[in-house]
Structures are given as structure tokens and as C-alpha cells.
Amino acid sequence: MATSQRTLQVHLPDARSTDAMGCRLADASAGQGLVVYLEGDLGSGKTALARAWLKRLGAGERIKSPTYSLVEPYILADGQPAWHLDLYRIGDPTELEWLGLDALADPAGLVLVEWPGRGRGALPPPDLTCEWTLAGEGRDLCIRAGSARGCRVLEQLSD
């Protein structure tokens, strides 16, 4: 694991390590609102990381993929709202208007967005961006902070 003040690089060799990173991110971000962009190719680990993150924060045992619904809302164990979005099927950001994305501006909420590029301009800016690239049998994950809140999460991960 390599880190700088605003970036963390991690190699995830398998699905178990992706789940573990989701739990670490959950622990580092617990109790605070955060907007997280999840970027990478199909099958890179975006949904797996989001599921582990949400499950760790108490969203329940069954975390549905928002591939068809586009957005899945949750209430976490501490009462904090959370949303998991998958914008893969969005052709234009204006299509997001009917989703009620104004609720995503809640500073206490956790917002995990897969395929954020498809919603550019309609989404709040990211506190963290998690970007996957294939690396042999595993994946490399680069986590970049985009705000002071994101920097605090990276500091927690580095401890």
C-alpha cells in the first residue's frame, strides 16, 4: 500500500481483499457524510466494494445492485442515510432529474456512485474517487481525496 496526502494506492489480489477494503473504508468514514465516485471497467470491483462498505455500516445483509433501479436507498445502523447509484444505463445526465438527486446533497449522507461520468453536472462533487485498473489476476485501486472530508478518510486508512 502506497500513500500520499491526497492519494492511496492499494493492490487488491482477490474478492476477499476488495471486501476487506470496503470494510476499512466504512470504518474510516463511519458517522460522516461522504460522496464517493467508483470508477473502473465492468467487473472491476465497484459493486463488491460498495456492498462491503454498506454492509459494514449496517445497511443490512442484502445489498442489492442498483444496475436496474439506478439508485438504492439505505438507512445505516447509526441512522445516517445512504444511497448506492449505478449510472451505467444513463445516456445523458438530464435523465437523472426524475431520481430526486437533490436528496444526495444531504451532508450527513453517504453517496456511492458507480459510473459517475454518466451523471456529470447532476451529481455533487466527490469527497473520494476510487478508481480500479486491472493488474494481472487482481486489481489496483487508487483512492483520491477531493475534499477535506476525503483527506480525513485517507488519513484514517493510513493509520
PDB file of C-alpha atoms in Angstrom:
ATOM      1  CA  MET A   1       0.000   0.000   0.000  1.00  0.00           C
ATOM      2  CA  ALA A   2       1.441   3.350  -1.045  1.00  0.00           C
ATOM      3  CA  THR A   3       0.046   6.655   0.174  1.00  0.00           C
ATOM      4  CA  SER A   4       0.469  10.383  -0.257  1.00  0.00           C
ATOM      5  CA  GLN A   5      -1.564  13.068   1.467  1.00  0.00           C
ATOM      6  CA  ARG A   6      -4.383  13.022  -1.110  1.00  0.00           C
ATOM      7  CA  THR A   7      -3.941   9.607  -2.770  1.00  0.00           C
ATOM      8  CA  LEU A   8      -3.794   5.996  -1.612  1.00  0.00           C
ATOM      9  CA  GLN A   9      -2.692   3.164  -3.915  1.00  0.00           C
ATOM     10  CA  VAL A  10      -3.705  -0.391  -2.985  1.00  0.00           C
ATOM     11  CA  HIS A  11      -3.344  -3.741  -4.759  1.00  0.00           C
ATOM     12  CA  LEU A  12      -6.398  -5.981  -4.337  1.00  0.00           C
ATOM     13  CA  PRO A  13      -5.420  -9.509  -5.380  1.00  0.00           C
ATOM     14  CA  ASP A  14      -8.876 -11.083  -4.961  1.00  0.00           C
ATOM     15  CA  ALA A  15     -12.520 -10.576  -3.994  1.00  0.00           C
ATOM     16  CA  ARG A  16     -11.754 -11.074  -0.297  1.00  0.00           C
ATOM     17  CA  SER A  17      -9.306  -8.168  -0.327  1.00  0.00           C
ATOM     18  CA  THR A  18     -11.902  -5.984  -2.078  1.00  0.00           C
ATOM     19  CA  ASP A  19     -14.414  -6.785   0.677  1.00  0.00           C
ATOM     20  CA  ALA A  20     -11.775  -6.029   3.323  1.00  0.00           C
ATOM     21  CA  MET A  21     -11.045  -2.651   1.707  1.00  0.00           C
ATOM     22  CA  GLY A  22     -14.768  -1.853   1.685  1.00  0.00           C
ATOM     23  CA  CYS A  23     -14.860  -2.583   5.425  1.00  0.00           C
ATOM     24  CA  ARG A  24     -11.783  -0.424   6.031  1.00  0.00           C
ATOM     25  CA  LEU A  25     -13.364   2.449   4.097  1.00  0.00           C
ATOM     26  CA  ALA A  26     -16.564   2.031   6.108  1.00  0.00           C
ATOM     27  CA  ASP A  27     -14.647   2.159   9.387  1.00  0.00           C
ATOM     28  CA  ALA A  28     -12.690   5.235   8.259  1.00  0.00           C
ATOM     29  CA  SER A  29     -15.820   7.079   7.110  1.00  0.00           C
ATOM     30  CA  ALA A  30     -18.346   5.996   9.762  1.00  0.00           C
ATOM     31  CA  GLY A  31     -20.580   8.753  11.039  1.00  0.00           C
ATOM     32  CA  GLN A  32     -19.763  11.318   8.384  1.00  0.00           C
ATOM     33  CA  GLY A  33     -21.346  12.173   5.080  1.00  0.00           C
ATOM     34  CA  LEU A  34     -19.316  11.401   2.009  1.00  0.00           C
ATOM     35  CA  VAL A  35     -19.747  11.398  -1.768  1.00  0.00           C
ATOM     36  CA  VAL A  36     -17.695   8.647  -3.399  1.00  0.00           C
ATOM     37  CA  TYR A  37     -17.216   8.115  -7.118  1.00  0.00           C
ATOM     38  CA  LEU A  38     -16.488   4.479  -8.066  1.00  0.00           C
ATOM     39  CA  GLU A  39     -14.755   4.281 -11.440  1.00  0.00           C
ATOM     40  CA  GLY A  40     -13.442   1.333 -13.422  1.00  0.00           C
ATOM     41  CA  ASP A  41     -14.299  -1.224 -16.069  1.00  0.00           C
ATOM     42  CA  LEU A  42     -17.199  -3.659 -15.817  1.00  0.00           C
ATOM     43  CA  GLY A  43     -16.345  -6.347 -13.285  1.00  0.00           C
ATOM     44  CA  SER A  44     -13.521  -4.389 -11.676  1.00  0.00           C
ATOM     45  CA  GLY A  45     -14.959  -4.455  -8.144  1.00  0.00           C
ATOM     46  CA  LYS A  46     -17.075  -1.317  -7.801  1.00  0.00           C
ATOM     47  CA  THR A  47     -20.254  -3.069  -6.658  1.00  0.00           C
ATOM     48  CA  ALA A  48     -18.377  -5.508  -4.411  1.00  0.00           C
ATOM     49  CA  LEU A  49     -16.640  -2.645  -2.601  1.00  0.00           C
ATOM     50  CA  ALA A  50     -19.934  -0.721  -2.233  1.00  0.00           C
ATOM     51  CA  ARG A  51     -21.701  -3.806  -0.835  1.00  0.00           C
ATOM     52  CA  ALA A  52     -18.980  -4.445   1.732  1.00  0.00           C
ATOM     53  CA  TRP A  53     -18.955  -0.754   2.714  1.00  0.00           C
ATOM     54  CA  LEU A  54     -22.729  -0.565   3.148  1.00  0.00           C
ATOM     55  CA  LYS A  55     -22.972  -3.902   4.931  1.00  0.00           C
ATOM     56  CA  ARG A  56     -20.233  -2.901   7.389  1.00  0.00           C
ATOM     57  CA  LEU A  57     -22.143   0.313   8.207  1.00  0.00           C
ATOM     58  CA  GLY A  58     -25.296  -1.656   8.983  1.00  0.00           C
ATOM     59  CA  ALA A  59     -27.367  -1.265   5.817  1.00  0.00           C
ATOM     60  CA  GLY A  60     -28.462  -4.893   6.159  1.00  0.00           C
ATOM     61  CA  GLU A  61     -27.332  -8.251   4.873  1.00  0.00           C
ATOM     62  CA  ARG A  62     -28.901  -7.982   1.429  1.00  0.00           C
ATOM     63  CA  ILE A  63     -27.366  -5.115  -0.518  1.00  0.00           C
ATOM     64  CA  LYS A  64     -28.982  -5.026  -3.959  1.00  0.00           C
ATOM     65  CA  SER A  65     -27.110  -3.868  -7.026  1.00  0.00           C
ATOM     66  CA  PRO A  66     -28.721  -0.687  -8.414  1.00  0.00           C
ATOM     67  CA  THR A  67     -27.994  -1.735 -12.002  1.00  0.00           C
ATOM     68  CA  TYR A  68     -31.674  -1.697 -13.000  1.00  0.00           C
ATOM     69  CA  SER A  69     -33.208   0.562 -10.343  1.00  0.00           C
ATOM     70  CA  LEU A  70     -30.351   3.118 -10.784  1.00  0.00           C
ATOM     71  CA  VAL A  71     -30.481   4.050  -7.088  1.00  0.00           C
ATOM     72  CA  GLU A  72     -30.908   2.040  -3.874  1.00  0.00           C
ATOM     73  CA  PRO A  73     -31.515   3.992  -0.640  1.00  0.00           C
ATOM     74  CA  TYR A  74     -30.485   2.694   2.806  1.00  0.00           C
ATOM     75  CA  ILE A  75     -30.598   3.762   6.418  1.00  0.00           C
ATOM     76  CA  LEU A  76     -27.378   2.804   8.192  1.00  0.00           C
ATOM     77  CA  ALA A  77     -27.119   1.474  11.758  1.00  0.00           C
ATOM     78  CA  ASP A  78     -26.417   4.979  13.099  1.00  0.00           C
ATOM     79  CA  GLY A  79     -29.478   6.428  11.313  1.00  0.00           C
ATOM     80  CA  GLN A  80     -27.394   8.045   8.572  1.00  0.00           C
ATOM     81  CA  PRO A  81     -28.930   7.921   5.076  1.00  0.00           C
ATOM     82  CA  ALA A  82     -27.008   6.239   2.265  1.00  0.00           C
ATOM     83  CA  TRP A  83     -27.538   5.873  -1.464  1.00  0.00           C
ATOM     84  CA  HIS A  84     -25.886   3.498  -3.923  1.00  0.00           C
ATOM     85  CA  LEU A  85     -26.195   4.606  -7.552  1.00  0.00           C
ATOM     86  CA  ASP A  86     -25.263   2.776 -10.740  1.00  0.00           C
ATOM     87  CA  LEU A  87     -25.433   5.147 -13.693  1.00  0.00           C
ATOM     88  CA  TYR A  88     -24.204   2.693 -16.345  1.00  0.00           C
ATOM     89  CA  ARG A  89     -27.554   2.752 -18.160  1.00  0.00           C
ATOM     90  CA  ILE A  90     -27.810   6.562 -18.201  1.00  0.00           C
ATOM     91  CA  GLY A  91     -27.236   8.104 -21.616  1.00  0.00           C
ATOM     92  CA  ASP A  92     -27.422  11.764 -20.586  1.00  0.00           C
ATOM     93  CA  PRO A  93     -27.159  13.473 -17.170  1.00  0.00           C
ATOM     94  CA  THR A  94     -30.565  15.141 -17.705  1.00  0.00           C
ATOM     95  CA  GLU A  95     -32.123  11.670 -17.314  1.00  0.00           C
ATOM     96  CA  LEU A  96     -31.229  11.855 -13.613  1.00  0.00           C
ATOM     97  CA  GLU A  97     -33.714  14.651 -12.850  1.00  0.00           C
ATOM     98  CA  TRP A  98     -36.552  12.220 -12.047  1.00  0.00           C
ATOM     99  CA  LEU A  99     -34.423  10.330  -9.490  1.00  0.00           C
ATOM    100  CA  GLY A 100     -34.708  13.071  -6.861  1.00  0.00           C
ATOM    101  CA  LEU A 101     -30.976  13.592  -6.626  1.00  0.00           C
ATOM    102  CA  ASP A 102     -31.489  16.734  -4.549  1.00  0.00           C
ATOM    103  CA  ALA A 103     -31.585  14.387  -1.525  1.00  0.00           C
ATOM    104  CA  LEU A 104     -27.985  13.429  -2.299  1.00  0.00           C
ATOM    105  CA  ALA A 105     -26.857  16.896  -1.230  1.00  0.00           C
ATOM    106  CA  ASP A 106     -27.545  15.905   2.421  1.00  0.00           C
ATOM    107  CA  PRO A 107     -24.131  16.490   4.030  1.00  0.00           C
ATOM    108  CA  ALA A 108     -24.795  13.650   6.501  1.00  0.00           C
ATOM    109  CA  GLY A 109     -25.463  11.095   3.763  1.00  0.00           C
ATOM    110  CA  LEU A 110     -23.173   8.504   2.239  1.00  0.00           C
ATOM    111  CA  VAL A 111     -23.416   8.508  -1.564  1.00  0.00           C
ATOM    112  CA  LEU A 112     -21.661   5.759  -3.551  1.00  0.00           C
ATOM    113  CA  VAL A 113     -21.827   6.339  -7.318  1.00  0.00           C
ATOM    114  CA  GLU A 114     -20.808   3.800  -9.940  1.00  0.00           C
ATOM    115  CA  TRP A 115     -20.186   5.235 -13.420  1.00  0.00           C
ATOM    116  CA  PRO A 116     -20.234   8.862 -12.189  1.00  0.00           C
ATOM    117  CA  GLY A 117     -19.072  10.191 -15.569  1.00  0.00           C
ATOM    118  CA  ARG A 118     -22.527   9.493 -16.954  1.00  0.00           C
ATOM    119  CA  GLY A 119     -24.053  11.889 -14.414  1.00  0.00           C
ATOM    120  CA  ARG A 120     -21.515  14.676 -14.670  1.00  0.00           C
ATOM    121  CA  GLY A 121     -23.023  18.012 -13.737  1.00  0.00           C
ATOM    122  CA  ALA A 122     -26.023  16.424 -11.979  1.00  0.00           C
ATOM    123  CA  LEU A 123     -24.049  14.917  -9.084  1.00  0.00           C
ATOM    124  CA  PRO A 124     -22.439  16.524  -6.055  1.00  0.00           C
ATOM    125  CA  PRO A 125     -18.630  16.697  -6.320  1.00  0.00           C
ATOM    126  CA  PRO A 126     -16.736  13.728  -4.864  1.00  0.00           C
ATOM    127  CA  ASP A 127     -15.055  13.652  -1.485  1.00  0.00           C
ATOM    128  CA  LEU A 128     -13.310  10.477  -2.649  1.00  0.00           C
ATOM    129  CA  THR A 129     -12.770   8.878  -6.041  1.00  0.00           C
ATOM    130  CA  CYS A 130     -11.964   5.159  -6.111  1.00  0.00           C
ATOM    131  CA  GLU A 131     -10.556   4.065  -9.462  1.00  0.00           C
ATOM    132  CA  TRP A 132      -9.812   0.463 -10.402  1.00  0.00           C
ATOM    133  CA  THR A 133      -7.427  -0.849 -13.041  1.00  0.00           C
ATOM    134  CA  LEU A 134      -6.754  -4.470 -13.901  1.00  0.00           C
ATOM    135  CA  ALA A 135      -3.436  -5.789 -12.599  1.00  0.00           C
ATOM    136  CA  GLY A 136      -2.860  -9.409 -13.601  1.00  0.00           C
ATOM    137  CA  GLU A 137      -5.330 -11.574 -11.692  1.00  0.00           C
ATOM    138  CA  GLY A 138      -6.110  -8.742  -9.257  1.00  0.00           C
ATOM    139  CA  ARG A 139      -6.904  -5.055  -9.332  1.00  0.00           C
ATOM    140  CA  ASP A 140      -5.097  -1.878  -8.420  1.00  0.00           C
ATOM    141  CA  LEU A 141      -7.207   0.655  -6.572  1.00  0.00           C
ATOM    142  CA  CYS A 142      -6.315   4.337  -6.467  1.00  0.00           C
ATOM    143  CA  ILE A 143      -8.270   6.346  -3.891  1.00  0.00           C
ATOM    144  CA  ARG A 144      -8.058  10.119  -4.364  1.00  0.00           C
ATOM    145  CA  ALA A 145      -9.347  12.739  -1.933  1.00  0.00           C
ATOM    146  CA  GLY A 146     -11.332  15.596  -3.443  1.00  0.00           C
ATOM    147  CA  SER A 147     -12.155  17.432  -0.217  1.00  0.00           C
ATOM    148  CA  ALA A 148     -11.127  17.871   3.411  1.00  0.00           C
ATOM    149  CA  ARG A 149     -13.550  15.070   4.349  1.00  0.00           C
ATOM    150  CA  GLY A 150     -11.883  12.795   1.816  1.00  0.00           C
ATOM    151  CA  CYS A 151      -8.452  13.660   3.206  1.00  0.00           C
ATOM    152  CA  ARG A 152      -9.626  12.705   6.705  1.00  0.00           C
ATOM    153  CA  VAL A 153     -10.764   9.307   5.427  1.00  0.00           C
ATOM    154  CA  LEU A 154      -7.392   8.727   3.747  1.00  0.00           C
ATOM    155  CA  GLU A 155      -5.622   9.683   6.984  1.00  0.00           C
ATOM    156  CA  GLN A 156      -7.733   7.114   8.865  1.00  0.00           C
ATOM    157  CA  LEU A 157      -6.888   4.454   6.262  1.00  0.00           C
ATOM    158  CA  SER A 158      -3.177   5.221   6.544  1.00  0.00           C
ATOM    159  CA  ASP A 159      -3.107   4.840  10.358  1.00  0.00           C
TER     160      ASP A 159
END
